[in-house]
XYZ file of C-alpha atoms in Angstrom:
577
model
C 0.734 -27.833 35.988
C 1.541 -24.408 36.578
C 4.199 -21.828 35.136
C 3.596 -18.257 35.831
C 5.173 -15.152 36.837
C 3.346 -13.089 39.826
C 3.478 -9.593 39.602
C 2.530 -7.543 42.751
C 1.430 -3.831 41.420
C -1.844 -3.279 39.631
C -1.261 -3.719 35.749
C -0.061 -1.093 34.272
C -1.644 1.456 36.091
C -5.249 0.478 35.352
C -6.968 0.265 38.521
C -7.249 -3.179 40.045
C -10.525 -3.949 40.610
C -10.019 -6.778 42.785
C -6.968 -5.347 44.408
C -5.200 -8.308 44.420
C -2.256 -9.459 42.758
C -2.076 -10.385 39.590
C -0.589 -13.446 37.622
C 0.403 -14.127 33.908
C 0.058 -17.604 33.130
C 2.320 -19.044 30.401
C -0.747 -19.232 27.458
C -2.669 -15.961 27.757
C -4.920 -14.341 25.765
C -2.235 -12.353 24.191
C -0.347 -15.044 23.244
C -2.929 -17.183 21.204
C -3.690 -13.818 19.441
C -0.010 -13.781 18.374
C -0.017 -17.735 17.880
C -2.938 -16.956 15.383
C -0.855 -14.410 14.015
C 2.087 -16.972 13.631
C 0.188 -19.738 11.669
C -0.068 -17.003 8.981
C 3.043 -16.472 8.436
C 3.775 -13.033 10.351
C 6.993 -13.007 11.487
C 7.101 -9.403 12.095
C 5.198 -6.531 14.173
C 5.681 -2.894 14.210
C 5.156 -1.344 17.544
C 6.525 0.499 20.808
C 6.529 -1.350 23.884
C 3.791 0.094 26.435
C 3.077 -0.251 29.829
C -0.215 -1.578 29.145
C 1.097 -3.552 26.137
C 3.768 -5.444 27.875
C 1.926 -8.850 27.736
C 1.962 -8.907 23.683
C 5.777 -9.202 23.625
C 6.090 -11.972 26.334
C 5.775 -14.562 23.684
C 7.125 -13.065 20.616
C 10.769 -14.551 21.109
C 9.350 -18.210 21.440
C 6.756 -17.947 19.194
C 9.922 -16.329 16.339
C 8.179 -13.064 15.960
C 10.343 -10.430 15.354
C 9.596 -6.636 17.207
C 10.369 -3.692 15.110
C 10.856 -0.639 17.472
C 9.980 2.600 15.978
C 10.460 5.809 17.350
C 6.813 7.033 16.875
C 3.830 4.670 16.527
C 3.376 6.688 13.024
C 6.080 5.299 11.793
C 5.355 1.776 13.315
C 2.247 1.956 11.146
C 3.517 3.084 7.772
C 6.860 0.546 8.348
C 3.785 -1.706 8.955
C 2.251 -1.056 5.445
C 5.790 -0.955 3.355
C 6.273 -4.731 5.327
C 3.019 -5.699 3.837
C 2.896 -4.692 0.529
C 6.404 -6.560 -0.187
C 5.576 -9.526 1.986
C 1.833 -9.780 0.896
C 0.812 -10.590 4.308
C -0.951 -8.169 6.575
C 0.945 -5.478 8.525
C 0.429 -5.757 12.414
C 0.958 -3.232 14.436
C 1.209 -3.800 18.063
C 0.263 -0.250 20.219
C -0.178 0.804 24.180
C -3.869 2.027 25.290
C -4.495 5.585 24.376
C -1.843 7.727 22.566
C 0.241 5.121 21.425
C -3.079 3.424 19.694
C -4.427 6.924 18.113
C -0.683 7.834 17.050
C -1.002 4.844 14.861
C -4.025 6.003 13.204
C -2.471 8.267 10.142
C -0.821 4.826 8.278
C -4.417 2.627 9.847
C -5.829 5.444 7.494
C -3.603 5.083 5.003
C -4.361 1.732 4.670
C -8.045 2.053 4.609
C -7.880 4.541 1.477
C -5.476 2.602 -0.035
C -7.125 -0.849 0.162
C -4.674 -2.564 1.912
C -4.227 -5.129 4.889
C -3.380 -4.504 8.227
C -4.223 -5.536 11.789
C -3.788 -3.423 14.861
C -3.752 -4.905 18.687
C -4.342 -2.836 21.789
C -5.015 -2.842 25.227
C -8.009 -1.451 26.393
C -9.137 -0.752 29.951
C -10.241 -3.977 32.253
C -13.716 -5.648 31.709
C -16.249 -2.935 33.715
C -14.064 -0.047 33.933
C -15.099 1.560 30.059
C -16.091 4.844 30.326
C -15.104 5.563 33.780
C -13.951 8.842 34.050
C -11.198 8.778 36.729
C -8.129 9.892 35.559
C -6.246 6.209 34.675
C -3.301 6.143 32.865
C -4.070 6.767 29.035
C -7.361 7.203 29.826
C -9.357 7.603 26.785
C -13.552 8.365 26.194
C -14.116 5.620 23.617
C -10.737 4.161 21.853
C -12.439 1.519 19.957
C -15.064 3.488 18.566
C -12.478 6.442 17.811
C -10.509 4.151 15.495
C -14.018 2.063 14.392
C -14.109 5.586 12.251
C -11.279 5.399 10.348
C -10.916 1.487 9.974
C -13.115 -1.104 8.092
C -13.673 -2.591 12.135
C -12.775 -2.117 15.272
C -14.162 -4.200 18.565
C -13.221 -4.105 22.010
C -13.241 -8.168 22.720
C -14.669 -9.821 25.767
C -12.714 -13.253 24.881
C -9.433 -14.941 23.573
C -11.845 -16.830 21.342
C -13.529 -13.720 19.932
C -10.055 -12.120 19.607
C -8.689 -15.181 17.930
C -12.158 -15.403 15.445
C -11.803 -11.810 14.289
C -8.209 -12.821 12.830
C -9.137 -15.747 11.608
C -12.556 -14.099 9.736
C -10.019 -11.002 9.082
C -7.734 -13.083 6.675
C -10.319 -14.391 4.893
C -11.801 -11.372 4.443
C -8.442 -10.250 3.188
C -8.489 -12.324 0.764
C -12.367 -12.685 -0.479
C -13.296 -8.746 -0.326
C -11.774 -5.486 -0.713
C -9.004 -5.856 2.660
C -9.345 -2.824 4.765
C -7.701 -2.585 8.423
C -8.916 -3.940 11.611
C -8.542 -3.490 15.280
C -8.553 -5.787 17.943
C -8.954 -3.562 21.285
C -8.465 -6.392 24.221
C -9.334 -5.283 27.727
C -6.385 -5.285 30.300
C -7.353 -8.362 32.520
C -8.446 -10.089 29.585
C -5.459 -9.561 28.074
C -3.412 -11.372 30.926
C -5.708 -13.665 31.802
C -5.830 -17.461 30.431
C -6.823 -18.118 26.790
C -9.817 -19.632 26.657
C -9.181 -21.504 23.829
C -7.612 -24.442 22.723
C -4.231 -24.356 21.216
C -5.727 -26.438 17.610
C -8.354 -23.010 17.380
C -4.865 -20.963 16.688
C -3.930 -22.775 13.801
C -4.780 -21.217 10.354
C -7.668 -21.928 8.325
C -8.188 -22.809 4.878
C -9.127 -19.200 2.784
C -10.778 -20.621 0.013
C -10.074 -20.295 -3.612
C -10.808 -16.692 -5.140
C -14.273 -16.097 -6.414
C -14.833 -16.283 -10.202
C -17.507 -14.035 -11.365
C -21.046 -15.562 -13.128
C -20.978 -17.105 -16.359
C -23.183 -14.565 -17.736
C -21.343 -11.518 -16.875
C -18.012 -13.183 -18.331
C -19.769 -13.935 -21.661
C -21.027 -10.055 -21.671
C -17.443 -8.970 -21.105
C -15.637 -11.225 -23.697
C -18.338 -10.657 -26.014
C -17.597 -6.419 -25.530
C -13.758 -6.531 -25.611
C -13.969 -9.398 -28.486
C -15.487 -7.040 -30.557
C -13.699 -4.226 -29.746
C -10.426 -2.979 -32.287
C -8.715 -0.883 -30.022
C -9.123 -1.275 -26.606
C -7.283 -0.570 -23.471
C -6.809 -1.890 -19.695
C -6.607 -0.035 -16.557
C -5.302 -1.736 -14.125
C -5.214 -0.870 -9.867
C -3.978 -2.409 -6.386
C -7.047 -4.901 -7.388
C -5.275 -6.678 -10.698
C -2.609 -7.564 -8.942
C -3.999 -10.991 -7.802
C -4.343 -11.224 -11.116
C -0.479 -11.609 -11.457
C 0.949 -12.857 -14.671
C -2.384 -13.557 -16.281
C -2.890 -10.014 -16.629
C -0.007 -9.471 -18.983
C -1.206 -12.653 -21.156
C -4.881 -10.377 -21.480
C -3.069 -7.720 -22.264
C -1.429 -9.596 -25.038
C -3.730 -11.492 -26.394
C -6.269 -8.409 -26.831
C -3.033 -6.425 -27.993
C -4.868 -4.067 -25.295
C -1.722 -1.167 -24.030
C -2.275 -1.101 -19.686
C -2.042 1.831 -17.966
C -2.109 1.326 -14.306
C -2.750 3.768 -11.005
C -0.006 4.140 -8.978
C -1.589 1.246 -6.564
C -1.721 -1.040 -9.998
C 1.823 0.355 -10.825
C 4.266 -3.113 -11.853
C 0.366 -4.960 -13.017
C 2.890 -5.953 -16.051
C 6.735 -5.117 -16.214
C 6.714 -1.096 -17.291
C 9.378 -1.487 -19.542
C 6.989 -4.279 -21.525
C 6.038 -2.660 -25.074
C 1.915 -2.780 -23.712
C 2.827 -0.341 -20.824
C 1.731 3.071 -20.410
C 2.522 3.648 -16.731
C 0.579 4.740 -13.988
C 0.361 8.065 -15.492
C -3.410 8.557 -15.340
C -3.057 12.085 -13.837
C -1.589 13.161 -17.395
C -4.208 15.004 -20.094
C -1.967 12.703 -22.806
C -3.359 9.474 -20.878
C -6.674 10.537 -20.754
C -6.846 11.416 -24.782
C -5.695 8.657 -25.177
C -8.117 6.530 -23.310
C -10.744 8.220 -24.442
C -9.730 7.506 -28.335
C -10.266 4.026 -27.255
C -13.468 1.995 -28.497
C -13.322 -0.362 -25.059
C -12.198 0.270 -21.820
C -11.916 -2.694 -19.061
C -10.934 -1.677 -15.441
C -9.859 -3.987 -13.421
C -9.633 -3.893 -9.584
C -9.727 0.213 -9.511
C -11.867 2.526 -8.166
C -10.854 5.291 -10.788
C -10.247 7.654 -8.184
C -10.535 11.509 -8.336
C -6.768 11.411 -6.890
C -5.680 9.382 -9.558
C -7.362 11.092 -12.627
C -6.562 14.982 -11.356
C -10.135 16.191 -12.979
C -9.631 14.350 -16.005
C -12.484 12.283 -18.241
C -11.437 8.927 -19.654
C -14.635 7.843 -21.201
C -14.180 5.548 -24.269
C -15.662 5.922 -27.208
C -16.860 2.097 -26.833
C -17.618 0.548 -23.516
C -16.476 0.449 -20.356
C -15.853 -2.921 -18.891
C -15.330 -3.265 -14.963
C -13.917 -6.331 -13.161
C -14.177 -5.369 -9.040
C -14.369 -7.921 -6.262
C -16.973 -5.159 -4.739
C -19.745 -4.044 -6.128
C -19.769 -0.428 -4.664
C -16.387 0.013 -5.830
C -17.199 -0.962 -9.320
C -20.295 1.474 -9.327
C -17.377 4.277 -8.276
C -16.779 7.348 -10.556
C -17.263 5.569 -14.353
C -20.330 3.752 -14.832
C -19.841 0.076 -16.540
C -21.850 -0.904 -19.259
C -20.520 -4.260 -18.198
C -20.008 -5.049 -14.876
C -17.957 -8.576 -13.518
C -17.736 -8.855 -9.707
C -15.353 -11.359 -8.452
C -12.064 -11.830 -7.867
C -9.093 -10.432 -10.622
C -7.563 -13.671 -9.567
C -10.208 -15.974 -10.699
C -12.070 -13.554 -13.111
C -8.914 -13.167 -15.293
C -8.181 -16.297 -16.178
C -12.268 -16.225 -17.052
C -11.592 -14.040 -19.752
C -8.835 -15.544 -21.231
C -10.279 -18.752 -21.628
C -13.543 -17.083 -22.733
C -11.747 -14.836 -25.142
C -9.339 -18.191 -26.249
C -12.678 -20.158 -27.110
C -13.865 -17.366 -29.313
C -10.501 -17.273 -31.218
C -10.273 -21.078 -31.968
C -14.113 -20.682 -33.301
C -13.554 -18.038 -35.445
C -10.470 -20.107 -37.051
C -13.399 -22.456 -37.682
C -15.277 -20.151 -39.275
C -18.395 -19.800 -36.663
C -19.682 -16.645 -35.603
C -18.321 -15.896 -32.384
C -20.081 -12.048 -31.730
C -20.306 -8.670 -33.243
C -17.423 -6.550 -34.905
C -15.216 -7.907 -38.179
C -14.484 -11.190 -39.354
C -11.421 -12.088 -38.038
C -8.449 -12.050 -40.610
C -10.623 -11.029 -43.060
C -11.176 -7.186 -42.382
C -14.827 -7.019 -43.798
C -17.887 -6.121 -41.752
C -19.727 -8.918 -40.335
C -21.225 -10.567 -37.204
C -18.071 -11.661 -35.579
C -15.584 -10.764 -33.940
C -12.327 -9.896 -33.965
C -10.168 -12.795 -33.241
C -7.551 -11.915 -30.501
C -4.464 -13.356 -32.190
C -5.331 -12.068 -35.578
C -5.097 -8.355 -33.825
C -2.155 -5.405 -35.066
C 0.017 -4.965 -32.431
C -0.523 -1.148 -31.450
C 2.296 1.428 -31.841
C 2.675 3.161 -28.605
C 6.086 5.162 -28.990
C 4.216 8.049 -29.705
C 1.536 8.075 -26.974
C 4.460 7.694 -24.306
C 6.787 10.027 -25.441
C 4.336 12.207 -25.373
C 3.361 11.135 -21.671
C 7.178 11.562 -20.833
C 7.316 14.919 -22.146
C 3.790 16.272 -20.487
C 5.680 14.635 -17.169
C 8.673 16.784 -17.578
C 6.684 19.773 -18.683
C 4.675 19.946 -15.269
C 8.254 19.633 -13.638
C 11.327 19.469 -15.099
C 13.950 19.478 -12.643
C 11.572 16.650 -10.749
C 11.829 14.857 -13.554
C 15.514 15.198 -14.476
C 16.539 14.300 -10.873
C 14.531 10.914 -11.253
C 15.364 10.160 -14.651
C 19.526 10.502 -12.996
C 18.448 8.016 -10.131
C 16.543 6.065 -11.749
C 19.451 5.152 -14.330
C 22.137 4.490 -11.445
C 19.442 2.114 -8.969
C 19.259 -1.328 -9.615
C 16.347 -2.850 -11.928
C 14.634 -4.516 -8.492
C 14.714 -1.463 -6.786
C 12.150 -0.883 -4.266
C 11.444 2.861 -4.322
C 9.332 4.569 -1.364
C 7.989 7.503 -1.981
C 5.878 10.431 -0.014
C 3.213 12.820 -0.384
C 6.171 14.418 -2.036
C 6.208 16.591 -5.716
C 9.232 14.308 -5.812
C 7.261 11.082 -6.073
C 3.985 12.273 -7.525
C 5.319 14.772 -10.239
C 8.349 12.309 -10.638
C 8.689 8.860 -9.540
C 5.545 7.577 -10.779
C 6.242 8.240 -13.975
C 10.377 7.796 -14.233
C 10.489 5.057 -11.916
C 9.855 2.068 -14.460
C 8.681 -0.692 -12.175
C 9.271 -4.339 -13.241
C 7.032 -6.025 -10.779
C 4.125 -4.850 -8.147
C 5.078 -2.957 -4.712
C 8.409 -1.631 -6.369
C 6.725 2.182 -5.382
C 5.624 2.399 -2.069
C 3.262 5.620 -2.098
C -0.582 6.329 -0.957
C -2.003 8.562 -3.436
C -5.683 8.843 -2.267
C -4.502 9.353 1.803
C -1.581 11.336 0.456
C 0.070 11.586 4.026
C 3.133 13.247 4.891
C 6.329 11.172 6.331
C 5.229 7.511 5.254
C 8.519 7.658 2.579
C 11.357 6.691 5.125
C 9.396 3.924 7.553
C 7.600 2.131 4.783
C 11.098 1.610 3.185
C 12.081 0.521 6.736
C 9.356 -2.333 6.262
C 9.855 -2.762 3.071
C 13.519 -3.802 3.615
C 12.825 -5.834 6.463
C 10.378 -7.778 4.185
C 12.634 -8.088 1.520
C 16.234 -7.951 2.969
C 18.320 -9.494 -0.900
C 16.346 -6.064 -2.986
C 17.883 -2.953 -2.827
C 15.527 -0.234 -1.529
C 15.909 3.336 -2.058
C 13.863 6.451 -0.244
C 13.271 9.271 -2.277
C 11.328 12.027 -0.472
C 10.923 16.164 -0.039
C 12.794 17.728 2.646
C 8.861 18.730 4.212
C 7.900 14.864 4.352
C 11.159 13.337 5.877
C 10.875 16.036 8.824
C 7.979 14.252 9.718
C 9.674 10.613 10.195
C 12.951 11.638 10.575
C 13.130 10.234 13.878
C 13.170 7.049 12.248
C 16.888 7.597 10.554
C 17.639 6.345 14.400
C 15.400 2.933 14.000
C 16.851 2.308 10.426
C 20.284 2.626 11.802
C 19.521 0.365 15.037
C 18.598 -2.688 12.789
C 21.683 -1.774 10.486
C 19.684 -2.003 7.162
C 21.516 -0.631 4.274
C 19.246 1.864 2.753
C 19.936 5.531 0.989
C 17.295 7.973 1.292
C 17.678 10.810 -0.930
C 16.379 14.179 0.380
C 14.501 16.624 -2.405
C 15.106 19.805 -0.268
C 13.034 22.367 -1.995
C 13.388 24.617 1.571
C 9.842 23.537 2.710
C 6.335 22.496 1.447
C 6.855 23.879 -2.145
C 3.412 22.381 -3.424
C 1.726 24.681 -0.947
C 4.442 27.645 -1.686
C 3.159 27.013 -5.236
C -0.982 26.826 -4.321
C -0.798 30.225 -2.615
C 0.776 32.335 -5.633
C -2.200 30.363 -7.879
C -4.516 31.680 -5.462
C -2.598 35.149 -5.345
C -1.502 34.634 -1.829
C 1.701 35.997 -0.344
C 3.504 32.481 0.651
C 3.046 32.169 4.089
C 4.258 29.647 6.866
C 5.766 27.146 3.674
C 9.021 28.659 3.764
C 10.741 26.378 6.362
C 14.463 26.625 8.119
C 16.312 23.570 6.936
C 18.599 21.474 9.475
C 22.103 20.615 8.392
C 21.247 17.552 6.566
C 24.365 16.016 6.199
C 25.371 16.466 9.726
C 21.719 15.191 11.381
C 22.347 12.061 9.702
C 26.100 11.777 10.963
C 24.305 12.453 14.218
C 21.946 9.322 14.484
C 25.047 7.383 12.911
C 24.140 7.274 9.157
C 26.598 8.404 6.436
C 25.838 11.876 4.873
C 26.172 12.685 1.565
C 25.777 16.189 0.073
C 24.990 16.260 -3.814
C 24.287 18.569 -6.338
C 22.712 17.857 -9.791
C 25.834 17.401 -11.248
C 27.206 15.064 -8.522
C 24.017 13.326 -8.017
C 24.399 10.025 -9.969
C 27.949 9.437 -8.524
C 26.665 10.310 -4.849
C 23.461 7.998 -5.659
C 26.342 5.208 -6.075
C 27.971 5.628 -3.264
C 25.027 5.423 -1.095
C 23.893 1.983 -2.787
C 27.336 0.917 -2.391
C 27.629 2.685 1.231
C 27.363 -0.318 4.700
C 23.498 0.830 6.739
C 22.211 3.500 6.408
C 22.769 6.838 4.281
C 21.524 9.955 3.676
C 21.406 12.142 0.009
C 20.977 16.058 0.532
C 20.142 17.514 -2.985
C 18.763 21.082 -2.740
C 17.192 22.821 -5.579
């Protein structure tokens, strides 16, 4: 039985090699990638339509797979990440051969230094034509291996099946190691041809239950952290499989969490055990180094993160890490517990549990202070006999160094944060806005409420990951919040944030250019030069693409910030300082 469409011309402009016509049979390659896809859950891709990519979006109606059309493949890939960090399914991005693949390659990045998933699919030039240096349309040396350098893998496939395999090994990876991005490159014909396998090899696979870590290494970590008075969790991007077992640790240790800004929401920020994700502050890192235990979990304690500063504890330093490299990274355990914060949580707890009930019996149960008793002696402290620690101080303290390095940062988010919504989803930029401001203002009550890359720190991921971001989560309100430097790099995608008719403010910080860099050159005793930028007429650009515009100052700003969450699509805040 046959049911395909004949096309005539040469495929997209790829030389024919048989010079024939060519059909598209109803089940093609590209459509058991996207069936694969499907079983998932994936329901969305970011993307521009190609020439050469035309054979991806065949199916997508059928198979209820919704396109998002950006208006730069940049954006598709950042709109990609804010999608998956709400959803907690990989971002795919769908991209043409050539530019419209390497355009992508800023968020693919992002996501790499980040730690987070996504999976890109491109054409690539027919089976035997690779390196042929003829002039084709978006002819490129060596695609695959171009973006094989940025990505945790990329292949050029010679098969549906292999195609198909890589997702399927590519989720489990996802959720088994530390997820990184892939890309699929398929050639051309390939591409078009018929799948080669079976419709039953689409459907999803089991992933497997999250891997605890050894007995042994648990037993070292309880037994450090049991005997420990005072001691203190960071948590990144890597707790959050943890969920809420985290905040029961936290409690039963009576152990304050500060988080990076990938761990940000690890436990509600307005809990009375939160400090943040204001590890960039001197105040946090006195603070963690007065400790006498220090248990990571799930971060690589990056230099981004920490701005120069030393956290080591006066006691020692735990690390939970699902890789071992990663745990190895910047602070060197005394303990270390590789597996899964998912599985290797809930280790702890019971581990730590057992300890308390046997010290209510009277047995030893390790090294520190009887528990209750508050004499020296070969046990430990028990959990639930432990003095709930103070913290006012220590975070008003963190507050204030925050509004020290900027105050008028600081006061702006401090207005919006008091008019948004408590489930805000905030998306942020490379932006003094969002790093000298939102992560520490913005009080997030669950993970993913900040969208933000601190370690790629990219420019113009603010307004298209709050695209995704909304798509993914349609019933929370999401806000943009970004320097007048970072939205000129996605502002393009105003248009695409009108076209679906999502109702989302972004709020403009116009600072009249790149004000961090202003700022760099008179440390450095350099005459400012090329950071001093001509400014658009804000209000009337985003009339232009069809958005409201609102003009604010600081003392209209939290009545404006109401009217855009109240405001039908999309809206745009100008606040200059």
């Amino acid at each position: 039985m046959s049911n395909e469409n004949t096309v005539t011309a040469a495929p997209g402009g790829f030389e024919n090699p048989a010079g024939a016509a060519s059909s598209y049979p109803e089940r093609t390659t590209a459509r058991a990638v996207l069936e694969t896809l499907r079983g998932y859950g994936i329901d969305t891709v970011f993307g521009i339509p190609g020439t050469h990519s035309l054979e991806f979006y065949r199916p997508l109606r059928e198979l209820g797979i919704r396109p998002i059309t950006t208006r730069h493949e940049q954006g598709a890939s950042y709109g990609a990440d804010g999608w998956s960090q709400v959803r907690g399914l990989p971002g795919v991005v769908i991209t043409t051969s050539g530019p419209g693949l390497l355009n992508s390659l800023s968020g693919a990045a992002t996501a790499y230094a980040e730690s987070r998933p996504m999976i890109l699919l491109s054409p690539g030039r027919p089976v035997g034509h690779d390196f042929r240096d003829i002039g084709s349309l978006h002819e490129t040396k060596n695609p695959s291996a171009a973006v094989n350098a940025i990505v945790g893998v990329s292949r050029r496939v010679t098969s549906a099946t292999e195609a198909v395999t890589m997702i399927h090994d590519a989720m489990r990876d996802f959720a088994h190691s530390r997820p990184r991005p892939i890309h699929i490159e398929i050639p051309l014909d390939i591409l078009e041809a018929p799948a080669d396998v079976p419709e039953s090899a689409t459907a999803p696979r089991p992933l497997g239950e999250p891997a605890p870590a050894p007995e042994a290494d648990v037993a070292a970590a309880v037994e450090a952290l049991a005997a420990s008075e005072r001691p203190v969790i960071l948590a990144g991007g890597g707790s959050l499989a943890a969920g809420e077992h985290l905040l029961e640790l936290a409690e039963l240790l009576e152990a304050p969490v500060i988080t990076t800004t990938n761990g940000k929401g690890a436990i509600p920020e307005k809990h009375r055990l939160s400090l943040g994700a204001d590890l960039r502050l001197s105040t946090a890192h006195e603070f963690l180094r007065s400790r006498d235990a220090l248990l990571v979990i799930g971060s690589k304690v990056g230099e981004a993160e920490l701005w120069g500063g030393d956290i080591t504890p006066q006691g020692p330093v735990v690390r939970v890490d699902i890789m071992r490299d990663q745990m190895l990274c910047n602070l060197t355990p005394d303990v270390e517990v590789p597996g899964n914060s998912a599985a290797v949580v809930p280790q702890l707890l019971a581990g730590l549990r057992a300890r308390a009930d046997a010290a209510g019996s009277g047995d030893v149960v390790g090294s520190g202070v009887v528990a209750g008793s508050g004499e020296a002696g070969d046990v430990a402290v028990e959990p639930s006999a432990r003095t709930a620690p103070d913290l006012r101080e220590v975070f008003d303290a963190m507050d204030e160094e925050g509004r020290t390095w900027a105050p008028e940062l600081a006061a702006l988010n401090e207005t919006i944060m008091d008019v948004v919504p408590d489930d805000t989803i905030l998306a942020g930029d490379s932006s003094q806005v969002t790093y000298m401001g939102s992560t520490t203002f913005f009080r997030a009550p669950v993970p993913h409420s900040l969208l933000y890359m601190g370690t790629y720190a990219t420019l113009g991921y603010g307004l298209p990951a709050a695209i995704g971001a909304k798509l993914a989560a349609p019933e929370r309100p999401v806000v943009c919040l970004v320097g007048d430097g970072a939205l000129m790099f996605s502002v393009q995608e105003l248009m695409t944030a009108v076209e679906l008719g999502l109702d989302l403010p972004v709020i403009c910080v116009d600072n009249g250019g790149y004000g961090e860099i202003r700022q760099n050159m008179v440390d450095r005793s350099i005459q400012p030069l090329g950071v001093d930028l001509v400014q658009p007429d804000w209000v009337r650009l985003a009339e232009g693409f069809g958005a409201t515009g609102l003009p604010a100052t600081m003392d209209t700003l939290a009545d404006t910030v109401r009217t855009a969450l109240e405001t039908k699509g999309t809206s745009l805040v100008h606040l200059k300082i």
